Amino acid sequence: MTLIKQQISEKQYNELDYPILFDDNKFDRAFGIIDNGKYQWKYGWQSISLKPFIENLEAETYLIGIDRDFIIVDLSSNIIKLKLRLNYFFYGAKQTDKLIFVISELEVIKIVKTNFEIIQSYELPDFFQDMKIMDEHCKITYSGGGSIIIPNY
């Protein structure tokens, strides 16, 4: 199925009777929908200059993040597998064969792909800059030139 991602107006958002992936009525200034031809979802976010991160995990399951929200949603069954309200602003997500790493400005969260269990959260002493995934571990670099190594299992 083709996934349609579309930004919409606040008026359209309020008029649509779609399930909500995430929103914050007080602060949202941008709005969008996701439609796979079978199910539709709507969502809102604060950062008008940013677009949501949407990446395919497998089949009809997607990773979606923006602002302080991150979810894993299966669009074929209309089920949210994991929904996180992050402590810090979302920067991105990376995948290995077995893991998902959710990256925010001051934290990296390690999640098992098979059951979406959070294994561990790693607080960063300064702002995230880069992440390199290697065979046995991941190297996370943060502002000021520091880095941490976390196991890739």
PDB file of C-alpha atoms in Angstrom:
ATOM      1  CA  MET A   1       0.000   0.000   0.000  1.00  0.00           C
ATOM      2  CA  THR A   2       1.091   3.547  -0.629  1.00  0.00           C
ATOM      3  CA  LEU A   3       1.479   5.796   2.388  1.00  0.00           C
ATOM      4  CA  ILE A   4       0.154   9.326   1.962  1.00  0.00           C
ATOM      5  CA  LYS A   5       1.608  11.965   4.297  1.00  0.00           C
ATOM      6  CA  GLN A   6       0.054  15.384   3.999  1.00  0.00           C
ATOM      7  CA  GLN A   7       0.216  18.617   5.944  1.00  0.00           C
ATOM      8  CA  ILE A   8      -3.230  20.134   6.561  1.00  0.00           C
ATOM      9  CA  SER A   9      -4.672  23.283   8.094  1.00  0.00           C
ATOM     10  CA  GLU A  10      -5.785  23.553  11.708  1.00  0.00           C
ATOM     11  CA  LYS A  11      -9.376  23.908  10.500  1.00  0.00           C
ATOM     12  CA  GLN A  12      -9.134  20.667   8.507  1.00  0.00           C
ATOM     13  CA  TYR A  13      -7.508  18.960  11.493  1.00  0.00           C
ATOM     14  CA  ASN A  14     -10.357  19.953  13.796  1.00  0.00           C
ATOM     15  CA  GLU A  15     -12.987  18.836  11.286  1.00  0.00           C
ATOM     16  CA  LEU A  16     -11.503  15.383  10.600  1.00  0.00           C
ATOM     17  CA  ASP A  17     -12.825  12.489  12.666  1.00  0.00           C
ATOM     18  CA  TYR A  18      -9.574  10.475  12.470  1.00  0.00           C
ATOM     19  CA  PRO A  19      -7.818   8.848  15.433  1.00  0.00           C
ATOM     20  CA  ILE A  20      -5.032  11.042  16.854  1.00  0.00           C
ATOM     21  CA  LEU A  21      -1.449   9.779  16.846  1.00  0.00           C
ATOM     22  CA  PHE A  22      -0.274  12.644  19.050  1.00  0.00           C
ATOM     23  CA  ASP A  23      -1.095  16.272  19.641  1.00  0.00           C
ATOM     24  CA  ASP A  24      -0.940  19.078  22.168  1.00  0.00           C
ATOM     25  CA  ASN A  25      -3.927  21.368  21.732  1.00  0.00           C
ATOM     26  CA  LYS A  26      -2.310  24.260  23.587  1.00  0.00           C
ATOM     27  CA  PHE A  27       0.865  24.483  21.525  1.00  0.00           C
ATOM     28  CA  ASP A  28       0.372  22.800  18.139  1.00  0.00           C
ATOM     29  CA  ARG A  29       0.755  25.061  15.125  1.00  0.00           C
ATOM     30  CA  ALA A  30       1.232  22.465  12.380  1.00  0.00           C
ATOM     31  CA  PHE A  31      -0.982  19.528  11.481  1.00  0.00           C
ATOM     32  CA  GLY A  32      -0.904  16.491   9.247  1.00  0.00           C
ATOM     33  CA  ILE A  33      -2.495  13.217   8.260  1.00  0.00           C
ATOM     34  CA  ILE A  34      -1.216   9.771   7.361  1.00  0.00           C
ATOM     35  CA  ASP A  35      -3.338   7.603   5.107  1.00  0.00           C
ATOM     36  CA  ASN A  36      -2.490   4.106   3.865  1.00  0.00           C
ATOM     37  CA  GLY A  37      -5.738   3.689   1.927  1.00  0.00           C
ATOM     38  CA  LYS A  38      -7.267   1.601   4.702  1.00  0.00           C
ATOM     39  CA  TYR A  39      -6.746   3.658   7.867  1.00  0.00           C
ATOM     40  CA  GLN A  40      -6.196   7.360   8.445  1.00  0.00           C
ATOM     41  CA  TRP A  41      -4.590   9.119  11.394  1.00  0.00           C
ATOM     42  CA  LYS A  42      -4.086  12.771  12.256  1.00  0.00           C
ATOM     43  CA  TYR A  43      -1.424  14.453  14.358  1.00  0.00           C
ATOM     44  CA  GLY A  44      -0.286  17.885  15.451  1.00  0.00           C
ATOM     45  CA  TRP A  45       3.059  19.388  16.363  1.00  0.00           C
ATOM     46  CA  GLN A  46       4.589  22.671  17.497  1.00  0.00           C
ATOM     47  CA  SER A  47       7.565  23.233  15.216  1.00  0.00           C
ATOM     48  CA  ILE A  48       6.251  24.798  12.016  1.00  0.00           C
ATOM     49  CA  SER A  49       9.748  24.816  10.494  1.00  0.00           C
ATOM     50  CA  LEU A  50      10.169  21.038  10.991  1.00  0.00           C
ATOM     51  CA  LYS A  51       8.493  18.083   9.343  1.00  0.00           C
ATOM     52  CA  PRO A  52       7.756  14.853  11.224  1.00  0.00           C
ATOM     53  CA  PHE A  53      10.252  12.003  10.935  1.00  0.00           C
ATOM     54  CA  ILE A  54       8.444   9.072   9.303  1.00  0.00           C
ATOM     55  CA  GLU A  55      10.387   5.892   8.540  1.00  0.00           C
ATOM     56  CA  ASN A  56       9.262   2.405   7.620  1.00  0.00           C
ATOM     57  CA  LEU A  57      10.148  -0.264  10.161  1.00  0.00           C
ATOM     58  CA  GLU A  58       8.640  -3.272   8.356  1.00  0.00           C
ATOM     59  CA  ALA A  59       5.618  -3.921   6.153  1.00  0.00           C
ATOM     60  CA  GLU A  60       3.033  -1.349   7.314  1.00  0.00           C
ATOM     61  CA  THR A  61       4.755  -0.463  10.615  1.00  0.00           C
ATOM     62  CA  TYR A  62       6.249   3.024  10.887  1.00  0.00           C
ATOM     63  CA  LEU A  63       8.419   5.031  13.257  1.00  0.00           C
ATOM     64  CA  ILE A  64       7.100   8.588  13.657  1.00  0.00           C
ATOM     65  CA  GLY A  65       8.631  11.392  15.697  1.00  0.00           C
ATOM     66  CA  ILE A  66       8.449  15.164  16.094  1.00  0.00           C
ATOM     67  CA  ASP A  67       8.845  17.623  18.985  1.00  0.00           C
ATOM     68  CA  ARG A  68       8.724  15.446  22.141  1.00  0.00           C
ATOM     69  CA  ASP A  69       6.619  12.648  20.644  1.00  0.00           C
ATOM     70  CA  PHE A  70       7.666   9.274  19.240  1.00  0.00           C
ATOM     71  CA  ILE A  71       5.419   6.397  18.230  1.00  0.00           C
ATOM     72  CA  ILE A  72       5.563   3.058  16.476  1.00  0.00           C
ATOM     73  CA  VAL A  73       2.313   2.414  14.631  1.00  0.00           C
ATOM     74  CA  ASP A  74       1.116  -0.556  12.596  1.00  0.00           C
ATOM     75  CA  LEU A  75      -1.048   0.972   9.884  1.00  0.00           C
ATOM     76  CA  SER A  76      -2.271  -2.414   8.635  1.00  0.00           C
ATOM     77  CA  SER A  77      -3.954  -3.221  11.954  1.00  0.00           C
ATOM     78  CA  ASN A  78      -4.569   0.363  13.124  1.00  0.00           C
ATOM     79  CA  ILE A  79      -2.628  -0.267  16.352  1.00  0.00           C
ATOM     80  CA  ILE A  80      -0.073   1.933  18.116  1.00  0.00           C
ATOM     81  CA  LYS A  81       2.666  -0.456  19.259  1.00  0.00           C
ATOM     82  CA  LEU A  82       4.593   2.086  21.351  1.00  0.00           C
ATOM     83  CA  LYS A  83       3.928   5.707  22.272  1.00  0.00           C
ATOM     84  CA  LEU A  84       6.546   7.785  24.082  1.00  0.00           C
ATOM     85  CA  ARG A  85       6.411  11.309  25.420  1.00  0.00           C
ATOM     86  CA  LEU A  86      10.107  12.168  25.338  1.00  0.00           C
ATOM     87  CA  ASN A  87      11.907  14.196  28.009  1.00  0.00           C
ATOM     88  CA  TYR A  88      13.723  16.169  25.317  1.00  0.00           C
ATOM     89  CA  PHE A  89      13.088  17.171  21.708  1.00  0.00           C
ATOM     90  CA  PHE A  90      13.186  14.348  19.149  1.00  0.00           C
ATOM     91  CA  TYR A  91      16.195  14.341  16.791  1.00  0.00           C
ATOM     92  CA  GLY A  92      15.745  11.068  14.896  1.00  0.00           C
ATOM     93  CA  ALA A  93      15.779   7.283  15.032  1.00  0.00           C
ATOM     94  CA  LYS A  94      18.188   4.638  13.810  1.00  0.00           C
ATOM     95  CA  GLN A  95      17.714   0.910  13.325  1.00  0.00           C
ATOM     96  CA  THR A  96      19.844  -2.205  13.462  1.00  0.00           C
ATOM     97  CA  ASP A  97      18.660  -5.746  12.753  1.00  0.00           C
ATOM     98  CA  LYS A  98      17.364  -6.113  16.311  1.00  0.00           C
ATOM     99  CA  LEU A  99      17.143  -2.628  17.811  1.00  0.00           C
ATOM    100  CA  ILE A 100      15.648   0.820  17.399  1.00  0.00           C
ATOM    101  CA  PHE A 101      17.467   3.821  18.840  1.00  0.00           C
ATOM    102  CA  VAL A 102      15.291   6.860  19.534  1.00  0.00           C
ATOM    103  CA  ILE A 103      17.462   9.955  19.627  1.00  0.00           C
ATOM    104  CA  SER A 104      16.540  13.160  21.410  1.00  0.00           C
ATOM    105  CA  GLU A 105      18.648  16.208  22.167  1.00  0.00           C
ATOM    106  CA  LEU A 106      19.915  14.835  25.515  1.00  0.00           C
ATOM    107  CA  GLU A 107      18.947  11.157  25.560  1.00  0.00           C
ATOM    108  CA  VAL A 108      19.107   7.963  23.492  1.00  0.00           C
ATOM    109  CA  ILE A 109      16.511   5.247  24.127  1.00  0.00           C
ATOM    110  CA  LYS A 110      17.231   1.649  23.070  1.00  0.00           C
ATOM    111  CA  ILE A 111      14.180  -0.452  22.052  1.00  0.00           C
ATOM    112  CA  VAL A 112      13.877  -4.121  21.014  1.00  0.00           C
ATOM    113  CA  LYS A 113      12.376  -4.409  17.509  1.00  0.00           C
ATOM    114  CA  THR A 114      10.462  -7.626  18.106  1.00  0.00           C
ATOM    115  CA  ASN A 115       8.371  -6.581  21.125  1.00  0.00           C
ATOM    116  CA  PHE A 116       9.047  -2.806  21.345  1.00  0.00           C
ATOM    117  CA  GLU A 117      10.367  -3.138  24.894  1.00  0.00           C
ATOM    118  CA  ILE A 118      12.539  -0.279  26.127  1.00  0.00           C
ATOM    119  CA  ILE A 119      15.836  -1.847  27.169  1.00  0.00           C
ATOM    120  CA  GLN A 120      17.648   1.210  28.425  1.00  0.00           C
ATOM    121  CA  SER A 121      17.828   4.973  28.266  1.00  0.00           C
ATOM    122  CA  TYR A 122      21.142   6.780  28.028  1.00  0.00           C
ATOM    123  CA  GLU A 123      21.317  10.363  29.297  1.00  0.00           C
ATOM    124  CA  LEU A 124      23.792  12.547  27.430  1.00  0.00           C
ATOM    125  CA  PRO A 125      25.818  15.214  29.276  1.00  0.00           C
ATOM    126  CA  ASP A 126      25.464  17.614  26.338  1.00  0.00           C
ATOM    127  CA  PHE A 127      23.504  17.930  23.080  1.00  0.00           C
ATOM    128  CA  PHE A 128      23.494  14.964  20.692  1.00  0.00           C
ATOM    129  CA  GLN A 129      25.614  15.403  17.556  1.00  0.00           C
ATOM    130  CA  ASP A 130      26.086  12.043  15.842  1.00  0.00           C
ATOM    131  CA  MET A 131      25.617   8.299  16.143  1.00  0.00           C
ATOM    132  CA  LYS A 132      27.667   5.644  14.383  1.00  0.00           C
ATOM    133  CA  ILE A 133      26.394   2.062  14.443  1.00  0.00           C
ATOM    134  CA  MET A 134      29.096  -0.606  14.359  1.00  0.00           C
ATOM    135  CA  ASP A 135      28.910  -4.404  14.668  1.00  0.00           C
ATOM    136  CA  GLU A 136      29.206  -4.664  18.454  1.00  0.00           C
ATOM    137  CA  HIS A 137      28.336  -1.172  19.654  1.00  0.00           C
ATOM    138  CA  CYS A 138      27.173   2.343  18.832  1.00  0.00           C
ATOM    139  CA  LYS A 139      29.254   5.445  19.338  1.00  0.00           C
ATOM    140  CA  ILE A 140      27.251   8.509  20.293  1.00  0.00           C
ATOM    141  CA  THR A 141      29.005  11.844  20.010  1.00  0.00           C
ATOM    142  CA  TYR A 142      27.710  14.913  21.816  1.00  0.00           C
ATOM    143  CA  SER A 143      28.607  18.622  21.887  1.00  0.00           C
ATOM    144  CA  GLY A 144      31.959  19.492  23.327  1.00  0.00           C
ATOM    145  CA  GLY A 145      33.659  16.554  21.634  1.00  0.00           C
ATOM    146  CA  GLY A 146      32.652  13.868  24.110  1.00  0.00           C
ATOM    147  CA  SER A 147      31.235  10.470  23.282  1.00  0.00           C
ATOM    148  CA  ILE A 148      29.766   7.355  24.860  1.00  0.00           C
ATOM    149  CA  ILE A 149      29.783   3.760  23.649  1.00  0.00           C
ATOM    150  CA  ILE A 150      26.658   1.648  24.099  1.00  0.00           C
ATOM    151  CA  PRO A 151      26.290  -2.057  23.289  1.00  0.00           C
ATOM    152  CA  ASN A 152      24.487  -2.931  20.072  1.00  0.00           C
ATOM    153  CA  TYR A 153      22.580  -5.858  21.568  1.00  0.00           C
TER     154      TYR A 153
END
